[in-house]
Coordinates of C-alpha atoms and ligand atoms in Angstrom, one line a residue:
X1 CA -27.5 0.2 -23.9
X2 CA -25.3 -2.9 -22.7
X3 CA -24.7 -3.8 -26.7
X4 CA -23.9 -0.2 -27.1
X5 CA -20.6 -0.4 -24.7
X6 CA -20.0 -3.9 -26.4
X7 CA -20.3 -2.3 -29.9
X8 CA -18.0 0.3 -29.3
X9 CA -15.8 -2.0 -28.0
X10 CA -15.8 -4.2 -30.8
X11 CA -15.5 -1.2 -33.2
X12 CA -12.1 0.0 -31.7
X13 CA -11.1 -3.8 -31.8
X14 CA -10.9 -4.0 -28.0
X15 CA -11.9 -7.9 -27.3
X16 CA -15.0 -8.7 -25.7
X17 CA -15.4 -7.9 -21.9
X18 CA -15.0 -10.9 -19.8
X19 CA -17.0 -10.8 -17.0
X20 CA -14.9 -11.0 -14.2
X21 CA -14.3 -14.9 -12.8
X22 CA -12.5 -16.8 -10.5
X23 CA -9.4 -15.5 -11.8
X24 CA -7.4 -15.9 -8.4
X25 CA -8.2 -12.6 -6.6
X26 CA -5.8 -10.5 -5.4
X27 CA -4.2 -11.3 -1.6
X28 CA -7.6 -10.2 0.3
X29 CA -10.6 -10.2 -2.0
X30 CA -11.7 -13.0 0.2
X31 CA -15.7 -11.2 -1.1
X32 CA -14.9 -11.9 -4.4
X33 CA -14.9 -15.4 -4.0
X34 CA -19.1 -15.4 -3.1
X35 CA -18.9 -14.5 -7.0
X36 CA -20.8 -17.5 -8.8
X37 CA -20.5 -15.1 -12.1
X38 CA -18.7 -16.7 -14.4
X39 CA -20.3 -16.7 -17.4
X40 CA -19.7 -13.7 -19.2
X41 CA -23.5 -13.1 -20.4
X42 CA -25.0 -9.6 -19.0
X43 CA -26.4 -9.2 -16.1
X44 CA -30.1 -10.4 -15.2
X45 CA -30.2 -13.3 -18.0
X46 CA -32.3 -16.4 -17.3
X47 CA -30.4 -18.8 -15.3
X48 CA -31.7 -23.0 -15.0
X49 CA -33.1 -24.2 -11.9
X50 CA -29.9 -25.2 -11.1
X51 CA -28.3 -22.1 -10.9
X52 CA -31.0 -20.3 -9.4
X53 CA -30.7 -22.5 -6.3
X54 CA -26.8 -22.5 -6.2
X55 CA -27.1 -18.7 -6.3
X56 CA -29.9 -19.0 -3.4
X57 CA -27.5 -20.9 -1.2
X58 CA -24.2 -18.8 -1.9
X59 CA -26.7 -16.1 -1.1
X60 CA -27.3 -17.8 2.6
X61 CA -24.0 -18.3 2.7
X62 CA -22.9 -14.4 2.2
X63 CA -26.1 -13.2 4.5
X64 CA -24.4 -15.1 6.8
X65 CA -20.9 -13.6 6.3
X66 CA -22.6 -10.3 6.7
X67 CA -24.1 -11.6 9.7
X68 CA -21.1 -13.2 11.1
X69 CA -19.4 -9.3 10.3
X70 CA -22.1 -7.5 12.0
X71 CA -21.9 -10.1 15.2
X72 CA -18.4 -8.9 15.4
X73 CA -18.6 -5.6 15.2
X74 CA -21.4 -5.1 17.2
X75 CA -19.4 -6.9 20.1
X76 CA -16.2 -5.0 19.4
X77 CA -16.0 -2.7 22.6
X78 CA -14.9 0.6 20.9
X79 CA -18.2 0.2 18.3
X80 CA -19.8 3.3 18.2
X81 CA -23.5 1.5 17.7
X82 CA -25.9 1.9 20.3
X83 CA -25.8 -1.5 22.9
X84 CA -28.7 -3.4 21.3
X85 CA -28.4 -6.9 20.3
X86 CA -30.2 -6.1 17.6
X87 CA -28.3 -7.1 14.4
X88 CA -29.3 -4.5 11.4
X89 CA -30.1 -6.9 8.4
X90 CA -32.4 -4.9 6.2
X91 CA -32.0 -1.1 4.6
X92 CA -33.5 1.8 5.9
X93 CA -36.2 3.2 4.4
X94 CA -36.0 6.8 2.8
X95 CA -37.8 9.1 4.9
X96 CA -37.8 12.4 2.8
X97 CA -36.5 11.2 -0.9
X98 CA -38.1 9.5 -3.7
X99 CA -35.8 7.9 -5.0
X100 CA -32.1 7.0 -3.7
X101 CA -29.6 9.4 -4.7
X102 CA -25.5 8.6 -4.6
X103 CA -22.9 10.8 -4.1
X104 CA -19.4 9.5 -5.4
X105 CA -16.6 11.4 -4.2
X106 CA -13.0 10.8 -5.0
X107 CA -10.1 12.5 -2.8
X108 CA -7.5 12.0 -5.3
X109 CA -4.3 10.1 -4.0
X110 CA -5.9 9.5 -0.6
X111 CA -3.6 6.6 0.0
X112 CA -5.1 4.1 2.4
X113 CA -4.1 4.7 6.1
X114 CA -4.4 8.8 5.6
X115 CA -7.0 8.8 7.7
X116 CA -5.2 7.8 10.3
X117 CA -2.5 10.5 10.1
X118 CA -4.9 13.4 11.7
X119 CA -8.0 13.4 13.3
X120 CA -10.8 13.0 10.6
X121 CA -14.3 13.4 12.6
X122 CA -16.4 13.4 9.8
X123 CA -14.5 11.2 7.7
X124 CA -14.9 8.6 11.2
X125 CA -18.3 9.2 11.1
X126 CA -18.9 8.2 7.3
X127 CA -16.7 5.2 9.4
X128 CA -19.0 4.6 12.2
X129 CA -22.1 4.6 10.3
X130 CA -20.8 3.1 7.4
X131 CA -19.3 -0.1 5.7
X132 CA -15.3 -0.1 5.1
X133 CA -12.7 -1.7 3.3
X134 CA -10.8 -2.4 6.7
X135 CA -7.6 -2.8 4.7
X136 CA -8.5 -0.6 1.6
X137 CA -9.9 -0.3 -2.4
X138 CA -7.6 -2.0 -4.5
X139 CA -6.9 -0.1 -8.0
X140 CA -6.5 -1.0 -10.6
X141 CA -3.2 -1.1 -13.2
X142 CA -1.6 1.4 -14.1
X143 CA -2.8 3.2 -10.4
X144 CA -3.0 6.0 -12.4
X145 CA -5.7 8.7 -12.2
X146 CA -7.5 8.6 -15.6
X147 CA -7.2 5.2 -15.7
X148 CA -8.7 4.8 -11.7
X149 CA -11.2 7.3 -12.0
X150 CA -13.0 5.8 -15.3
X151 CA -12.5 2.1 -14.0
X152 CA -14.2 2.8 -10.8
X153 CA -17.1 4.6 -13.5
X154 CA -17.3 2.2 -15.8
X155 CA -17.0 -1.2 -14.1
X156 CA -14.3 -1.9 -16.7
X157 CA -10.4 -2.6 -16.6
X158 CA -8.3 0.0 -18.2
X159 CA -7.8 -2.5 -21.5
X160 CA -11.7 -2.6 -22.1
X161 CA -12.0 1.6 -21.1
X162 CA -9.5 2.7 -23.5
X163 CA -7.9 4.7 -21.2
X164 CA -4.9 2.7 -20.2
X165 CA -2.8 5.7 -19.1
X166 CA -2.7 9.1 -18.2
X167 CA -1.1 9.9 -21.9
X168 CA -0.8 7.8 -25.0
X169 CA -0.8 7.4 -28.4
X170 CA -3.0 5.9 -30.7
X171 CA -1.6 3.0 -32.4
X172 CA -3.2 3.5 -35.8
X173 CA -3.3 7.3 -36.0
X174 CA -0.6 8.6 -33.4
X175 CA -2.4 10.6 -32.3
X176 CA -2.0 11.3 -28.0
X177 CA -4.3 11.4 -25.6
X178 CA -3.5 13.6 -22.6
X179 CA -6.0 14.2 -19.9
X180 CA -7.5 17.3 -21.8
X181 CA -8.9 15.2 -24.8
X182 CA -12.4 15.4 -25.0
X183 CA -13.4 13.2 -28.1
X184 CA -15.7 10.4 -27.0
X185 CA -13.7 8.2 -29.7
X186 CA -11.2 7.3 -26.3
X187 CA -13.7 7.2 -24.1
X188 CA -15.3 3.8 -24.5
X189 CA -17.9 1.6 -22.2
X190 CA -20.9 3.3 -20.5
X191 CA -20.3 5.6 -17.2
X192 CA -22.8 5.7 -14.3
X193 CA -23.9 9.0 -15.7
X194 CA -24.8 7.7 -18.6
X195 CA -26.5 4.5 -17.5
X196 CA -28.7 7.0 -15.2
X197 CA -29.6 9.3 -18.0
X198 CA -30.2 5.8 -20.4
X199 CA -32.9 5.5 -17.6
X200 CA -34.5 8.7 -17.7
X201 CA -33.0 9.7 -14.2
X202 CA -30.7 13.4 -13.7
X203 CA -26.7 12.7 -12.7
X204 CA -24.8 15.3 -12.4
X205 CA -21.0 15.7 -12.4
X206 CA -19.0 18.2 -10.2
X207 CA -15.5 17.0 -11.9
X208 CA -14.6 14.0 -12.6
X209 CA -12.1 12.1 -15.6
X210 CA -14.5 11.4 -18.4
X211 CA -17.3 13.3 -17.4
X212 CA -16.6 16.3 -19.9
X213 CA -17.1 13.8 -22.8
X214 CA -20.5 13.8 -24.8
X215 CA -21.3 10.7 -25.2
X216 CA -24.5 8.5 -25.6
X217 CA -27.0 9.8 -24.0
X218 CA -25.1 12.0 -22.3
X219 CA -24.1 15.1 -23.0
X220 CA -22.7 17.0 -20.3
X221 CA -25.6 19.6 -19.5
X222 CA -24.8 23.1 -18.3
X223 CA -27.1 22.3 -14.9
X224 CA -25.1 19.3 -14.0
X225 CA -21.8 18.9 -15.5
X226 CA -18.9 21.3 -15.3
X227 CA -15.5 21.7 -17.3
X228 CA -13.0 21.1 -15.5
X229 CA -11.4 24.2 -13.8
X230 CA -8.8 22.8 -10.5
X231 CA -8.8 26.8 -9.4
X232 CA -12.8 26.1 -7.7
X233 CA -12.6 26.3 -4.4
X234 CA -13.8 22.6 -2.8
X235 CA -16.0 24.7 -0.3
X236 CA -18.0 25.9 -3.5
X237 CA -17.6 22.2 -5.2
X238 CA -19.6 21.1 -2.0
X239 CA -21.9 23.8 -2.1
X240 CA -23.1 23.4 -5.4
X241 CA -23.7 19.6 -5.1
X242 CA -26.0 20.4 -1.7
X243 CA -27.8 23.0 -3.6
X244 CA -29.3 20.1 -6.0
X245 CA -30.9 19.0 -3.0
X246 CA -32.8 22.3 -2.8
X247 CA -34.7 21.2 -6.3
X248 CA -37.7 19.8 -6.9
X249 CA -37.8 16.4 -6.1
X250 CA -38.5 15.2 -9.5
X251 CA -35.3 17.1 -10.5
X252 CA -32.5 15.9 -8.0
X253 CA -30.4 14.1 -10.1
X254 CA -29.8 10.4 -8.4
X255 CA -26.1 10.3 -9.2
X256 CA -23.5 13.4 -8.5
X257 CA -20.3 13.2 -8.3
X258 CA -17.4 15.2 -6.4
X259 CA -14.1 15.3 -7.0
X260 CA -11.1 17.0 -4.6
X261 CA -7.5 17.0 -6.7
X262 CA -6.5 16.6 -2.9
X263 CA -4.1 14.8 -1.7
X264 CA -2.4 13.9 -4.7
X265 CA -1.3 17.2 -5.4
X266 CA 0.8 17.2 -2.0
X267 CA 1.6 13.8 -2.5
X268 CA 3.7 14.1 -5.7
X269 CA 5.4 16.8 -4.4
X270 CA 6.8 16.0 -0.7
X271 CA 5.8 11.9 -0.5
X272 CA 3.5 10.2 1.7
X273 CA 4.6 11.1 5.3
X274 CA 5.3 15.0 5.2
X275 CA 3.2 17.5 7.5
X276 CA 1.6 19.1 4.0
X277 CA 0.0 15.4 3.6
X278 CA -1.6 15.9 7.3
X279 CA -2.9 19.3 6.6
X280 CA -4.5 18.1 2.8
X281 CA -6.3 15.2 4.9
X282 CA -7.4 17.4 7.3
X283 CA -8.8 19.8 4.9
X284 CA -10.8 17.1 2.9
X285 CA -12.4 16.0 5.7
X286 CA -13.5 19.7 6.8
X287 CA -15.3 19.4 2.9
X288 CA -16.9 15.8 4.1
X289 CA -18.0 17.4 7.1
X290 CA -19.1 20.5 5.0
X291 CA -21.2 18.0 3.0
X292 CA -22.6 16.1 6.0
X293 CA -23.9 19.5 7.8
X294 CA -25.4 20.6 4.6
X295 CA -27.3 17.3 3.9
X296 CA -28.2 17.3 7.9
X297 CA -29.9 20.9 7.2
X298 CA -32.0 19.6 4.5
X299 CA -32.7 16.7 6.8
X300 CA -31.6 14.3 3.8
X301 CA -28.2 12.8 4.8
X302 CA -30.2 9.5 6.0
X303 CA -31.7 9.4 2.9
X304 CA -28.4 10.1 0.6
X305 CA -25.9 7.2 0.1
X306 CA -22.2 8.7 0.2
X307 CA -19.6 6.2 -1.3
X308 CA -16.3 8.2 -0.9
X309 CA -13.0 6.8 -2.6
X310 CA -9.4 7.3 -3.9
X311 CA -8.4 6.3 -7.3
X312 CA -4.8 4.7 -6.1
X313 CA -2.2 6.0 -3.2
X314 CA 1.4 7.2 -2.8
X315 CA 4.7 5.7 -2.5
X316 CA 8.1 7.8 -1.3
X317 CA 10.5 8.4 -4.3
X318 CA 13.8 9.8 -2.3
X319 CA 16.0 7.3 -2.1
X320 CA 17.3 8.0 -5.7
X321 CA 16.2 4.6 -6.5
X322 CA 16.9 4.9 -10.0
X323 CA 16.9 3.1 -13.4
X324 CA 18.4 4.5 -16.0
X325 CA 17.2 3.2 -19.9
X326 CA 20.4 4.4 -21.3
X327 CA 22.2 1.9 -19.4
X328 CA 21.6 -0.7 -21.2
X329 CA 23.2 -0.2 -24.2
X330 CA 25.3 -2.4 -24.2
X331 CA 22.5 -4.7 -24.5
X332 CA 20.5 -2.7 -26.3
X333 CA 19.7 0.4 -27.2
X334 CA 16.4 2.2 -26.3
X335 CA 15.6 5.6 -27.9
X336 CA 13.4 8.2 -26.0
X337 CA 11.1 8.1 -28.6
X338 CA 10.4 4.5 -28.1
X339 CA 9.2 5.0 -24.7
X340 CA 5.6 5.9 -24.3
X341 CA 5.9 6.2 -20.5
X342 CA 9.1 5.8 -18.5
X343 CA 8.0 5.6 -15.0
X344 CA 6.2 4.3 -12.6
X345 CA 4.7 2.5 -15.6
X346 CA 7.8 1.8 -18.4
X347 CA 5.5 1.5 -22.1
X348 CA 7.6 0.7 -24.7
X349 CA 6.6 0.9 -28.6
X350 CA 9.5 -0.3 -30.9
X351 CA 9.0 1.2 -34.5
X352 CA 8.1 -1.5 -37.3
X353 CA 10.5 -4.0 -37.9
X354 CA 11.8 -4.1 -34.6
X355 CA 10.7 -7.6 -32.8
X356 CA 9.2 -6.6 -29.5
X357 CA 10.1 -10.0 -28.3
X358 CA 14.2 -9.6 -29.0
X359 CA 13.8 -5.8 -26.9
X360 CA 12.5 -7.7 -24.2
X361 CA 15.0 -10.5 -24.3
X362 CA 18.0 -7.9 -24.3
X363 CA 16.3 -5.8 -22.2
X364 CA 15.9 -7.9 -19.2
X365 CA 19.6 -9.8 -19.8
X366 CA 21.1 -6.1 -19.3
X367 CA 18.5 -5.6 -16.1
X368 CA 20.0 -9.3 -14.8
X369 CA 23.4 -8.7 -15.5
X370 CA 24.2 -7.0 -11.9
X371 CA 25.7 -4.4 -14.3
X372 CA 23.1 -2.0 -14.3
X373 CA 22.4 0.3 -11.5
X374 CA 19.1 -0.9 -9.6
X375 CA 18.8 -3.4 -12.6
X376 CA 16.9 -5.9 -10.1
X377 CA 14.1 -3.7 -9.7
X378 CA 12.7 -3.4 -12.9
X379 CA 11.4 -7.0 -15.1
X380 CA 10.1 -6.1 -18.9
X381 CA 7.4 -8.1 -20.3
X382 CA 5.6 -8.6 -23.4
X383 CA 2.4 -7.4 -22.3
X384 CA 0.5 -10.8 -23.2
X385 CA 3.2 -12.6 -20.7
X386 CA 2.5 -10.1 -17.9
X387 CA 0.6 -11.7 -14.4
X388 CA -3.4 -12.1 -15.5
X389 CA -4.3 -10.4 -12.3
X390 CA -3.1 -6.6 -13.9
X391 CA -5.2 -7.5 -16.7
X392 CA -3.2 -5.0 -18.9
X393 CA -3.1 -6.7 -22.8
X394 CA -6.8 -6.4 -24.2
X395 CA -6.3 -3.5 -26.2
X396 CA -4.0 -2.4 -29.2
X397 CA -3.4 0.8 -27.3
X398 CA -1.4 -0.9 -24.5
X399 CA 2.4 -0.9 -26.0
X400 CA 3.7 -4.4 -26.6
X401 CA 6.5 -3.9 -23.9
X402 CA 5.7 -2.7 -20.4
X403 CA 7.7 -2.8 -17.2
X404 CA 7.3 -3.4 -14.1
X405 CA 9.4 -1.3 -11.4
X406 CA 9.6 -2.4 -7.7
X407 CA 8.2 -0.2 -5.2
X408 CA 9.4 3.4 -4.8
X409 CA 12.0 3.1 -7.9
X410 CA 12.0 5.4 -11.0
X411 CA 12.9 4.7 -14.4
X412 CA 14.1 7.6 -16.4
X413 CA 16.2 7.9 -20.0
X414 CA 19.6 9.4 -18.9
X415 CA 21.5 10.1 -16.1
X416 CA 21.0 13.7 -14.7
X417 CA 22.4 15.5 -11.6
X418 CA 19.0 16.0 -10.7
X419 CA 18.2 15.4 -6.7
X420 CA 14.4 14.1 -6.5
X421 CA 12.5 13.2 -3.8
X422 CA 9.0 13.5 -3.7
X423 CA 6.1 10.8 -4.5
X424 CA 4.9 8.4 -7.0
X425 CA 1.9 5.8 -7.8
X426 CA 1.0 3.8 -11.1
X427 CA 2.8 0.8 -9.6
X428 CA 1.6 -2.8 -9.1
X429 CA -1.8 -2.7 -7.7
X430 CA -0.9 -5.5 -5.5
X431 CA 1.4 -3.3 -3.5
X432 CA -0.1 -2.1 -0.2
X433 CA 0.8 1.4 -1.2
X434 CA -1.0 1.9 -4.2
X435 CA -4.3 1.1 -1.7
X436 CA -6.9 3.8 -0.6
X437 CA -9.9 3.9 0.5
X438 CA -13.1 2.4 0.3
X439 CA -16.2 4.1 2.5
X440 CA -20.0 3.2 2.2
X441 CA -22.6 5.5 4.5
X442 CA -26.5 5.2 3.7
X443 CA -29.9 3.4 3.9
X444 CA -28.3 0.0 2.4
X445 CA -25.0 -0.3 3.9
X446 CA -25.2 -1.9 7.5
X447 CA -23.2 0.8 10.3
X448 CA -20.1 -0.2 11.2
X449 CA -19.4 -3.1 9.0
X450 CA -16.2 -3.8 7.5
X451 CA -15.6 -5.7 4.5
X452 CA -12.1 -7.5 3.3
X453 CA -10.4 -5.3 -0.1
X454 CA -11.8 -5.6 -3.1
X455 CA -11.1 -4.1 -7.1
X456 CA -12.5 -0.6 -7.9
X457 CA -14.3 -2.4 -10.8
X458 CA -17.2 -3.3 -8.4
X459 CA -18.5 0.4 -7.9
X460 CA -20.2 0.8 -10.9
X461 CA -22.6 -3.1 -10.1
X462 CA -22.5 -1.1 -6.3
X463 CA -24.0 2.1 -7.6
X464 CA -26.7 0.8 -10.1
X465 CA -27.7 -1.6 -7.5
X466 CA -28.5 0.9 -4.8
X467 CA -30.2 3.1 -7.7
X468 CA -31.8 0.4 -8.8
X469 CA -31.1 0.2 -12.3
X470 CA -29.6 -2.2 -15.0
X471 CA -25.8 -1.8 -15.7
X472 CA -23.8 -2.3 -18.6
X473 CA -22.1 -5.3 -18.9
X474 CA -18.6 -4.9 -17.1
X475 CA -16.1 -6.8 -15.4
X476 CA -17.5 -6.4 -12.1
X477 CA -19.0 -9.3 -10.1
X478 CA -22.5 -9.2 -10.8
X479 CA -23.1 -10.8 -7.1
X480 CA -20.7 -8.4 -5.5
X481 CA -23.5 -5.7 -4.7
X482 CA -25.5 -8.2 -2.3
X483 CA -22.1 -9.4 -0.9
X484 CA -22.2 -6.4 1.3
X485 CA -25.6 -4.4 0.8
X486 CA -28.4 -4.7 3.3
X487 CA -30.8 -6.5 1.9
X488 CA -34.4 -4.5 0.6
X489 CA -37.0 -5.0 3.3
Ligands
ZN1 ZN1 -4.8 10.4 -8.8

C-alpha cells in the first residue's frame, strides 16, 4: 500500500516524498527536533545496532520530556487532576472496546485562541483530560481548507497531495479543480480511511475534503461515507457518528470522522473578533459536548480517542489593505487570466513564451518602487526560490510564480469602489493567525499535558499509531507519535 501512494506519485510526476528531516522547524516545533527520521525509507525498516540504540536513548530522552511535562502540570495549581503524585506514564486500557477507535473532528477555521472567547465546558474538558498544543496546530501552506483538511489525512504536504489549493488548473489538460471534483486522478497519497480499510478495519466518514473520492480500497460506502450536503444539521452529524457505537462490535468502524463548516463560515464574513464568532464557538462546543454525553451513555468515551482540530485560522481583512495587480503596469503588465489565485495566495501562470523569471523580476521592482499602493506587503517568488519551510514547489500543478502577502492584506486585479471588511486565511503558516487548534482526549494521551506546536502532517503517523497500524510513507515524523503518546503498558 505504501508503493501504491509512491506510484501514484510518480505517475503524476510529483517527486518522491521526502520524509520529513531536520529541515529547521518552524518557531516552536521544539517536538520535532526528538525526530531522528531522516532517512526517507518507510516506516518500520530495519535499522543497524547503531541506530536502534540512538533511537533507544532519544527515546529516554523524550519519556523524559513527557515526564518533565507531566511534573509540571501536575504541580500547576489550577490542574484539574486529582492531587496524587502519581505521574500517569502508561495508556489506559480499553474497558468496553476491542479495538481503539478515533474520532477526527475538524471545526473549520477554528482559529487558535477561539476557545478562549466564550466559555467552552466540554471543549475544556477534552482540555483537562487531554494533551494540547498550548500555543496551537500549525497548517500548512496555502492555510487553505482542501489543502489542510487532506494534509492533516494524508500525512503529506500539499505538493505531494495534489491538492495545492482550493481551485486550480491542471497544467497539462487545463482542466480545474474546484472543491466539488470527485475524480480520484487529484486526489493522490493514501488517507487514513483508506489505510484502515487496506487493513481490513471499517472508517467511516461524516464529511470531510477527499472523503467522497473512490479510491483504492476505498470506495466511499453508503453505511459510512456521506456526500457532502452543508444543509445537515451538526446535531444530526453527531448523532449518526454515536449511533456506530450502537453496532456490533466487530462492525464499529475504528476511524470516523466529523466535520463542522463552523467557524469559518462566520469568519469570512465578519473577521475574527465579532460577536457571530462567540456564538459559532459556542455552538461547536454544545456538538463536542453532544458527542461526549452520547459516548458517556454507551459508557465508551474512556475507551474512544477524540483528536479535534482546525485546518488553519482567521485574520481581519478591514483595513482596505489592498494590492492592486493592475498597478503595476508600468512595470509590467499582468492579465486576469494569468492569475490562478489573487489572494491571500497570488498563483501566477504566464502563457508559453513568457519567462516566469523576467514577471518576477518586474514584478517585484514595481512592488519596491514605493509607487505602488501597499507595494511592501506583497514579495513574488519563483516558487523554487520560496523559504523551504512552506514546502510549496514539488509539483507541476503549483504555478511557477506565487506571492506572498503580509498579514491581513488582499491582492485583487483592479481598483473597485468596493468597501470590504471581513476575514481571510491562506497566508504564511508561520503567522500566529493562521494557527488553530490541536486537542488529544483518550486511553494514550496523558491528562492535562501540553505539548509545544507542531505541523498538521503529524496526524496521520498519530492516528495509525493509536490504531495500531502501518502508514503510508509521508512526510510526517515517524518518531513523532511516541513524542507525546503514553506509552502501551
Ligand atoms: Zn477552512
Amino acid at each position: 500500500m505504501g508503493s501504491d501512494s509512491l506510484s501514484i506519485l510518480n505517475a503524476t510526476k510529483a517527486t518522491p516524498i521526502p520524509v520529513q528531516e531536520e529541515d529547521p522547524p518552524n518557531q516552536s516545533t521544539a517536538l520535532l527536533s526528538f525526530n531522528t527520521d531522516s532517512s526517507s525509507g518507510p516506516p518500520q525498516k530495519p535499522t543497524t545496532t547503531i541506530v536502534f540504540i540512538s533511537l533507544l536513548l532519544i527515546t529516554c530522552i523524550a519519556l523524559a520530556a513527557a515526564g518533565a511535562f507531566a511534573f509540571l502540570f501536575f504541580s500547576s495549581p489550577s490542574s484539574q487532576t486529582p492531587s496524587t503524585a502519581h505521574i500517569e506514564s502508561t495508556a489506559r486500557p480499553l474497558s468496553k472496546l476491542r479495538h481503539p477507535v478515533v474520532i477526527l473532528i475538524s471545526s473549520d477555521g477554528f482559529r487558535f485562541g477561539y476557545q478562549f472567547k466564550t466559555a467552552t465546558p466540554n471543549i475544556g474538558r477534552l482540555i483537562a483530560n487531554g494533551t494540547e498544543a498550548e500555543h496551537g496546530l500549525i497548517p500548512v501552506f496555502p492555510t487553505l481548507t482542501f489543502p489542510n483538511h487532506y494534509s492533516i489525512v494524508t500525512g503529506l504536504y500539499p505538493a505531494y497531495h495534489g491538492i495545492i489549493n482550493n481551485r486550480f488548473a491542471d497544467p497539462h489538460t487545463g482542466e480545474i479543480f474546484t472543491m466539488a471534483s470527485h475524480e480520484p486522478k487529484w486526489w493522490l497519497g493514501e488517507p487514513l480511511w483508506e489505510t484502515v480499510v487496506n487493513h481490513g478495519l471499517k472508517a467511516a466518514t461524516y464529511f470531510w475534503p477527499g472523503s467522497e473520492v473512490k479510491k483504492g480500497s476505498w470506495n466511499c460506502p453508503l453505511k459510512f461515507c456521506r456526500n457532502y450536503n452543508g444543509s445537515v444539521p451538526f446535531e444530526e452529524r453527531v448523532d449518526t457518528v454515536l449511533g456506530y457505537f450502537d453496532l456490533p462490535s466487530s462492525e464499529i468502524p475504528v476511524f470516523m470522522t466529523l466535520y463542522f463548516e463552523d467557524p469559518d463560515h462566520q469568519g469570512h464574513q465578519v473577521g475574527p473578533d465579532d460577536p457571530e464568532i462567540t456564538d459559532a464557538v459556542a455552538r461547536i462546543d454544545r456538538m463536542i459536548g453532544r458527542l461526549i454525553q452520547g459516548l458517556e451513555k454507551r459508557g465508551v468515551f474512556d475507551d474512544v480517542t477524540i483528536i479535534m482540530v482546525g485546518d488553519h485560522g482567521m485574520v481581519g481583512t478591514c483595513d482596505k489593505k489592498l494590492i492592486f495587480l493592475d498597478d503595476l503596469a508600468p512595470w509590467i503588465e499582468i492579465p486576469g487570466d494569468w492569475v490562478q489565485s489573487h489572494t491571500p495566495l497570488l498563483a501566477i501562470r504566464p502563457p508559453p513564451g513568457v519567462s516566469p523569471s523576467d514577471v518576477v523580476a518586474k514584478m517585484n521592482e514595481g512592488l519596491k518602487s514605493g509607487k505602488v499602493d501597499n507595494g511592501k506587503n506583497l514579495r513574488v517568488f519563483l516558487k523554487e526560490e520560496l523559504p523551504s519551510r512552506l514546502h510549496y514547489v514539488a509539483s507541476d500543478r503549483i504555478p511557477p510564480i506565487i506571492g506572498l502577502v503580509e498579514e491581513g492584506f488582499k491582492v485583487e486585479q483592479k481598483r473597485s469602489k468596493r468597501q470590504e471588511c471581513g476575514g481571510a486565511h491562506g497566508y504564511d503558516n508561520a503567522f500566529f493567525s493562521m494557527r488553530t487548534i490541536f486537542i488529544g482526549h483518550g486511553p494514550e494521551f496523558a491528562r492535562g499535558q501540553k505539548i509545544p506546536s507542531f505541523e498538521n502532517v503529524q496526524i496521520y503517523n498519530l492516528v495509525t499509531s493509536i490504531l495500531k497500524i502501518q502508514g503510508a510513507p509521508n512526510n510526517g515524523t515517524q518518531s513523532f507519535p511516541q513524542s507525546i503518546l503514553l506509552s502501551s503498558p
